């Protein structure tokens, strides 16, 4: 089962990986955006980690709702409200349970991803973060590893697409041939989730039947 510490750890690993990849995310956002995606994500996730350390939310839902609120309040770009909505809605869907299993998280992720789609008005294939998040939610119905692989595939598959939402859409056909920065950071967040699930499987003494719930 996944407790508040698991979700706190997810956000901590995500923040570390955002820091590691910030330059790459910003480089992806230069040809088809305004070269700030890495710095937006870095500012947001640093604030998330500080907030979690200060406030110690004690349920999975409370961890993600706090993280989402912090992203909204610290990230100015399109991605702040979108990721903020994602985490707040996933957290809200998890309710006030002390622990949740992977299936419940998958259900909550579907809810959160749908909220991102209604807020941003994007559909699959529009070359946005949804192209990684939608397959990730479907993958998580099966396993953390399937979610990670599907998000990664989804991010890579944005390269040949023409952007139809966000700043990249202003470029029309010139947006083709570049991987979407938001889909790339979404794949990073899902990879961090899978990493933390794998760690938990190795350490909770259930012989690999812990976090994955399988
Ligand atoms: P900004 O575009 O304001 O500079 P960022 O650079 O931080 O914000 O984030 C850009 C990313 O946000 C894009 O790569 C895309 O994945 C995502 N994005 C932008 N608009 C939308 C939207 N309407 N729906 C979903 N995702 C979007
Ligand atoms: Mg940008």
Short mmCIF file of C-alpha atoms and ligand atoms in Angstrom, two decimals:
data_model
loop_
_atom_site.label_atom_id
_atom_site.label_comp_id
_atom_site.label_asym_id
_atom_site.label_seq_id
_atom_site.Cartn_x
_atom_site.Cartn_y
_atom_site.Cartn_z
CA UNK A 1 0.00 0.00 0.00
CA UNK A 2 1.11 3.55 -0.73
CA UNK A 3 1.19 5.97 2.19
CA UNK A 4 1.92 9.70 2.58
CA UNK A 5 5.67 8.98 2.82
CA UNK A 6 5.53 7.26 -0.58
CA UNK A 7 3.94 10.33 -2.19
CA UNK A 8 6.33 12.68 -0.40
CA UNK A 9 9.20 10.57 -1.77
CA UNK A 10 7.67 10.72 -5.28
CA UNK A 11 7.66 14.51 -5.17
CA UNK A 12 11.24 14.57 -3.79
CA UNK A 13 12.60 12.29 -6.53
CA UNK A 14 10.63 14.23 -9.16
CA UNK A 15 12.20 17.48 -7.91
CA UNK A 16 15.70 15.97 -8.07
CA UNK A 17 15.13 14.70 -11.60
CA UNK A 18 13.63 18.02 -12.70
CA UNK A 19 16.81 19.66 -11.42
CA UNK A 20 18.96 17.11 -13.29
CA UNK A 21 17.00 17.62 -16.56
CA UNK A 22 16.11 21.33 -16.28
CA UNK A 23 18.52 22.41 -19.01
CA UNK A 24 17.23 19.72 -21.35
CA UNK A 25 13.59 20.73 -20.72
CA UNK A 26 14.45 24.36 -21.42
CA UNK A 27 16.37 23.36 -24.56
CA UNK A 28 13.27 21.50 -25.82
CA UNK A 29 11.20 24.64 -25.09
CA UNK A 30 13.49 26.89 -27.17
CA UNK A 31 12.64 25.95 -30.77
CA UNK A 32 8.89 25.61 -30.11
CA UNK A 33 8.36 27.81 -27.05
CA UNK A 34 9.98 30.49 -24.93
CA UNK A 35 12.82 28.49 -23.35
CA UNK A 36 11.48 28.50 -19.80
CA UNK A 37 10.02 25.04 -19.21
CA UNK A 38 13.03 23.76 -17.24
CA UNK A 39 13.18 26.86 -15.04
CA UNK A 40 9.39 26.81 -14.53
CA UNK A 41 9.48 23.18 -13.40
CA UNK A 42 12.54 23.71 -11.23
CA UNK A 43 10.99 26.69 -9.41
CA UNK A 44 7.74 24.79 -8.95
CA UNK A 45 9.19 21.55 -7.63
CA UNK A 46 11.65 23.29 -5.30
CA UNK A 47 8.63 25.05 -3.78
CA UNK A 48 6.75 21.74 -3.56
CA UNK A 49 9.60 20.07 -1.63
CA UNK A 50 9.86 23.02 0.80
CA UNK A 51 6.11 23.02 1.39
CA UNK A 52 6.07 19.27 2.10
CA UNK A 53 8.96 19.63 4.56
CA UNK A 54 7.23 22.49 6.36
CA UNK A 55 3.69 21.16 6.50
CA UNK A 56 4.07 17.35 6.68
CA UNK A 57 0.70 16.44 5.17
CA UNK A 58 -0.21 12.99 6.48
CA UNK A 59 -2.29 11.36 3.75
CA UNK A 60 -1.53 10.66 0.06
CA UNK A 61 -4.34 12.98 -0.99
CA UNK A 62 -3.10 15.83 1.22
CA UNK A 63 0.48 15.48 -0.11
CA UNK A 64 -0.67 15.79 -3.72
CA UNK A 65 -3.15 18.59 -3.05
CA UNK A 66 -0.47 20.64 -1.31
CA UNK A 67 1.99 19.94 -4.15
CA UNK A 68 -0.59 21.00 -6.72
CA UNK A 69 -1.41 24.23 -4.88
CA UNK A 70 2.29 25.09 -4.70
CA UNK A 71 2.77 24.49 -8.43
CA UNK A 72 -0.13 26.80 -9.24
CA UNK A 73 1.19 29.54 -6.98
CA UNK A 74 4.84 29.40 -8.10
CA UNK A 75 4.80 28.52 -11.81
CA UNK A 76 3.67 31.30 -14.09
CA UNK A 77 3.64 29.45 -17.42
CA UNK A 78 0.92 27.30 -18.91
CA UNK A 79 2.42 24.28 -17.21
CA UNK A 80 1.88 25.59 -13.64
CA UNK A 81 -1.91 25.62 -13.66
CA UNK A 82 -1.99 22.41 -15.73
CA UNK A 83 0.33 20.39 -13.46
CA UNK A 84 -1.22 22.06 -10.42
CA UNK A 85 -4.65 20.93 -11.55
CA UNK A 86 -3.33 17.44 -12.25
CA UNK A 87 -1.89 16.92 -8.76
CA UNK A 88 -4.75 18.65 -6.94
CA UNK A 89 -7.33 16.56 -8.74
CA UNK A 90 -5.44 13.30 -8.26
CA UNK A 91 -5.09 14.18 -4.58
CA UNK A 92 -8.76 15.08 -4.23
CA UNK A 93 -9.78 11.82 -5.92
CA UNK A 94 -7.68 9.87 -3.38
CA UNK A 95 -9.72 11.44 -0.58
CA UNK A 96 -8.52 11.18 3.01
CA UNK A 97 -7.40 7.53 2.99
CA UNK A 98 -4.18 6.89 4.93
CA UNK A 99 -3.01 4.44 2.26
CA UNK A 100 -4.07 3.73 -1.31
CA UNK A 101 -3.22 0.95 -3.74
CA UNK A 102 -2.02 1.20 -7.33
CA UNK A 103 -5.50 0.63 -8.77
CA UNK A 104 -6.90 3.53 -6.74
CA UNK A 105 -4.02 5.74 -7.84
CA UNK A 106 -4.63 4.74 -11.46
CA UNK A 107 -8.29 5.70 -11.14
CA UNK A 108 -7.33 9.03 -9.56
CA UNK A 109 -4.76 9.66 -12.30
CA UNK A 110 -7.46 9.19 -14.95
CA UNK A 111 -9.55 11.80 -13.10
CA UNK A 112 -6.61 14.22 -12.91
CA UNK A 113 -5.65 13.79 -16.55
CA UNK A 114 -9.26 14.43 -17.61
CA UNK A 115 -9.19 17.65 -15.57
CA UNK A 116 -6.02 18.73 -17.40
CA UNK A 117 -7.76 18.03 -20.72
CA UNK A 118 -10.78 20.13 -19.80
CA UNK A 119 -8.71 23.00 -18.40
CA UNK A 120 -6.37 23.19 -21.40
CA UNK A 121 -8.82 22.07 -24.07
CA UNK A 122 -6.24 19.73 -25.63
CA UNK A 123 -6.95 16.34 -27.16
CA UNK A 124 -4.61 13.39 -27.74
CA UNK A 125 -2.24 14.16 -30.64
CA UNK A 126 -2.21 17.93 -30.03
CA UNK A 127 1.47 17.68 -28.96
CA UNK A 128 1.05 18.50 -25.28
CA UNK A 129 1.68 16.90 -21.91
CA UNK A 130 -1.53 14.93 -22.43
CA UNK A 131 0.26 12.81 -25.03
CA UNK A 132 2.35 11.38 -22.19
CA UNK A 133 -0.23 11.59 -19.38
CA UNK A 134 -3.12 9.79 -21.08
CA UNK A 135 -1.05 6.69 -21.96
CA UNK A 136 0.49 6.85 -18.48
CA UNK A 137 -2.93 6.64 -16.83
CA UNK A 138 -3.87 3.70 -19.06
CA UNK A 139 -0.55 2.02 -18.29
CA UNK A 140 -0.98 2.49 -14.55
CA UNK A 141 -4.12 0.36 -14.75
CA UNK A 142 -1.63 -2.50 -15.34
CA UNK A 143 1.59 -1.58 -13.49
CA UNK A 144 3.95 1.25 -12.57
CA UNK A 145 6.40 -0.01 -15.16
CA UNK A 146 3.75 -0.01 -17.91
CA UNK A 147 2.88 3.58 -16.98
CA UNK A 148 6.54 4.61 -17.19
CA UNK A 149 7.06 2.95 -20.57
CA UNK A 150 3.82 4.34 -22.01
CA UNK A 151 4.59 7.91 -20.89
CA UNK A 152 8.09 7.69 -22.37
CA UNK A 153 6.69 6.37 -25.66
CA UNK A 154 4.03 9.08 -25.67
CA UNK A 155 6.61 11.83 -25.15
CA UNK A 156 8.84 10.50 -27.96
CA UNK A 157 5.81 10.22 -30.25
CA UNK A 158 5.15 13.99 -29.98
CA UNK A 159 8.15 14.76 -32.23
CA UNK A 160 6.44 14.31 -35.64
CA UNK A 161 3.21 15.99 -34.48
CA UNK A 162 2.09 19.53 -35.28
CA UNK A 163 1.20 21.45 -32.10
CA UNK A 164 -2.43 22.48 -31.79
CA UNK A 165 -2.36 23.92 -28.25
CA UNK A 166 -0.07 26.20 -26.27
CA UNK A 167 2.75 28.42 -27.50
CA UNK A 168 4.10 25.78 -29.90
CA UNK A 169 0.85 25.97 -31.89
CA UNK A 170 1.75 29.53 -32.98
CA UNK A 171 4.50 27.95 -35.10
CA UNK A 172 2.09 25.85 -37.15
CA UNK A 173 3.96 23.33 -39.29
CA UNK A 174 7.29 24.57 -37.93
CA UNK A 175 6.45 22.85 -34.64
CA UNK A 176 6.89 19.49 -36.41
CA UNK A 177 10.14 17.66 -35.69
CA UNK A 178 10.59 18.76 -32.06
CA UNK A 179 9.73 16.77 -28.93
CA UNK A 180 7.21 18.54 -26.71
CA UNK A 181 8.75 19.82 -23.47
CA UNK A 182 5.62 19.29 -21.36
CA UNK A 183 5.18 15.70 -22.58
CA UNK A 184 8.85 15.17 -21.71
CA UNK A 185 8.46 16.50 -18.16
CA UNK A 186 5.29 14.42 -17.74
CA UNK A 187 7.26 11.30 -18.69
CA UNK A 188 9.87 12.33 -16.12
CA UNK A 189 7.24 12.64 -13.38
CA UNK A 190 5.81 9.22 -14.21
CA UNK A 191 9.30 7.70 -14.35
CA UNK A 192 9.95 9.13 -10.87
CA UNK A 193 6.72 7.48 -9.66
CA UNK A 194 7.80 4.11 -11.09
CA UNK A 195 11.24 4.52 -9.51
CA UNK A 196 9.78 5.18 -6.07
CA UNK A 197 7.40 2.21 -6.46
CA UNK A 198 10.35 -0.01 -7.34
CA UNK A 199 12.30 1.24 -4.30
CA UNK A 200 9.29 0.58 -2.07
CA UNK A 201 8.95 -2.96 -3.44
CA UNK A 202 12.55 -3.64 -2.50
CA UNK A 203 12.32 -2.28 1.04
CA UNK A 204 8.92 -3.03 2.50
CA UNK A 205 9.62 -6.66 3.16
CA UNK A 206 6.76 -7.96 1.07
CA UNK A 207 9.07 -9.59 -1.45
CA UNK A 208 8.10 -7.44 -4.37
CA UNK A 209 4.38 -7.40 -3.66
CA UNK A 210 4.32 -4.03 -1.94
CA UNK A 211 3.84 -0.84 -3.85
CA UNK A 212 3.00 -2.46 -7.16
CA UNK A 213 0.07 -4.24 -5.60
CA UNK A 214 0.63 -7.28 -7.77
P1 LIG B 1 4.59 28.29 -21.35
O1 LIG B 1 4.12 27.62 -22.60
O2 LIG B 1 3.59 29.21 -20.75
O3 LIG B 1 5.95 28.90 -21.52
P2 LIG B 1 5.86 25.98 -20.16
O4 LIG B 1 6.97 26.25 -21.10
O5 LIG B 1 6.24 25.78 -18.73
O6 LIG B 1 4.75 27.11 -20.25
O7 LIG B 1 5.08 24.66 -20.60
C1 LIG B 1 4.88 24.35 -21.94
C2 LIG B 1 4.19 22.99 -22.03
O8 LIG B 1 2.86 23.09 -21.52
C3 LIG B 1 4.02 22.51 -23.46
O9 LIG B 1 5.16 21.80 -23.89
C4 LIG B 1 2.79 21.61 -23.36
O10 LIG B 1 3.13 20.27 -23.09
C5 LIG B 1 2.04 22.17 -22.19
N1 LIG B 1 0.82 22.85 -22.62
C6 LIG B 1 0.70 24.10 -23.08
N2 LIG B 1 -0.58 24.39 -23.36
C7 LIG B 1 -1.30 23.27 -23.05
C8 LIG B 1 -2.69 22.91 -23.09
N3 LIG B 1 -3.62 23.79 -23.51
N4 LIG B 1 -3.05 21.67 -22.69
C9 LIG B 1 -2.12 20.79 -22.24
N5 LIG B 1 -0.80 21.08 -22.17
C10 LIG B 1 -0.39 22.29 -22.58
MG1 LIG B 2 7.64 27.89 -22.09
#
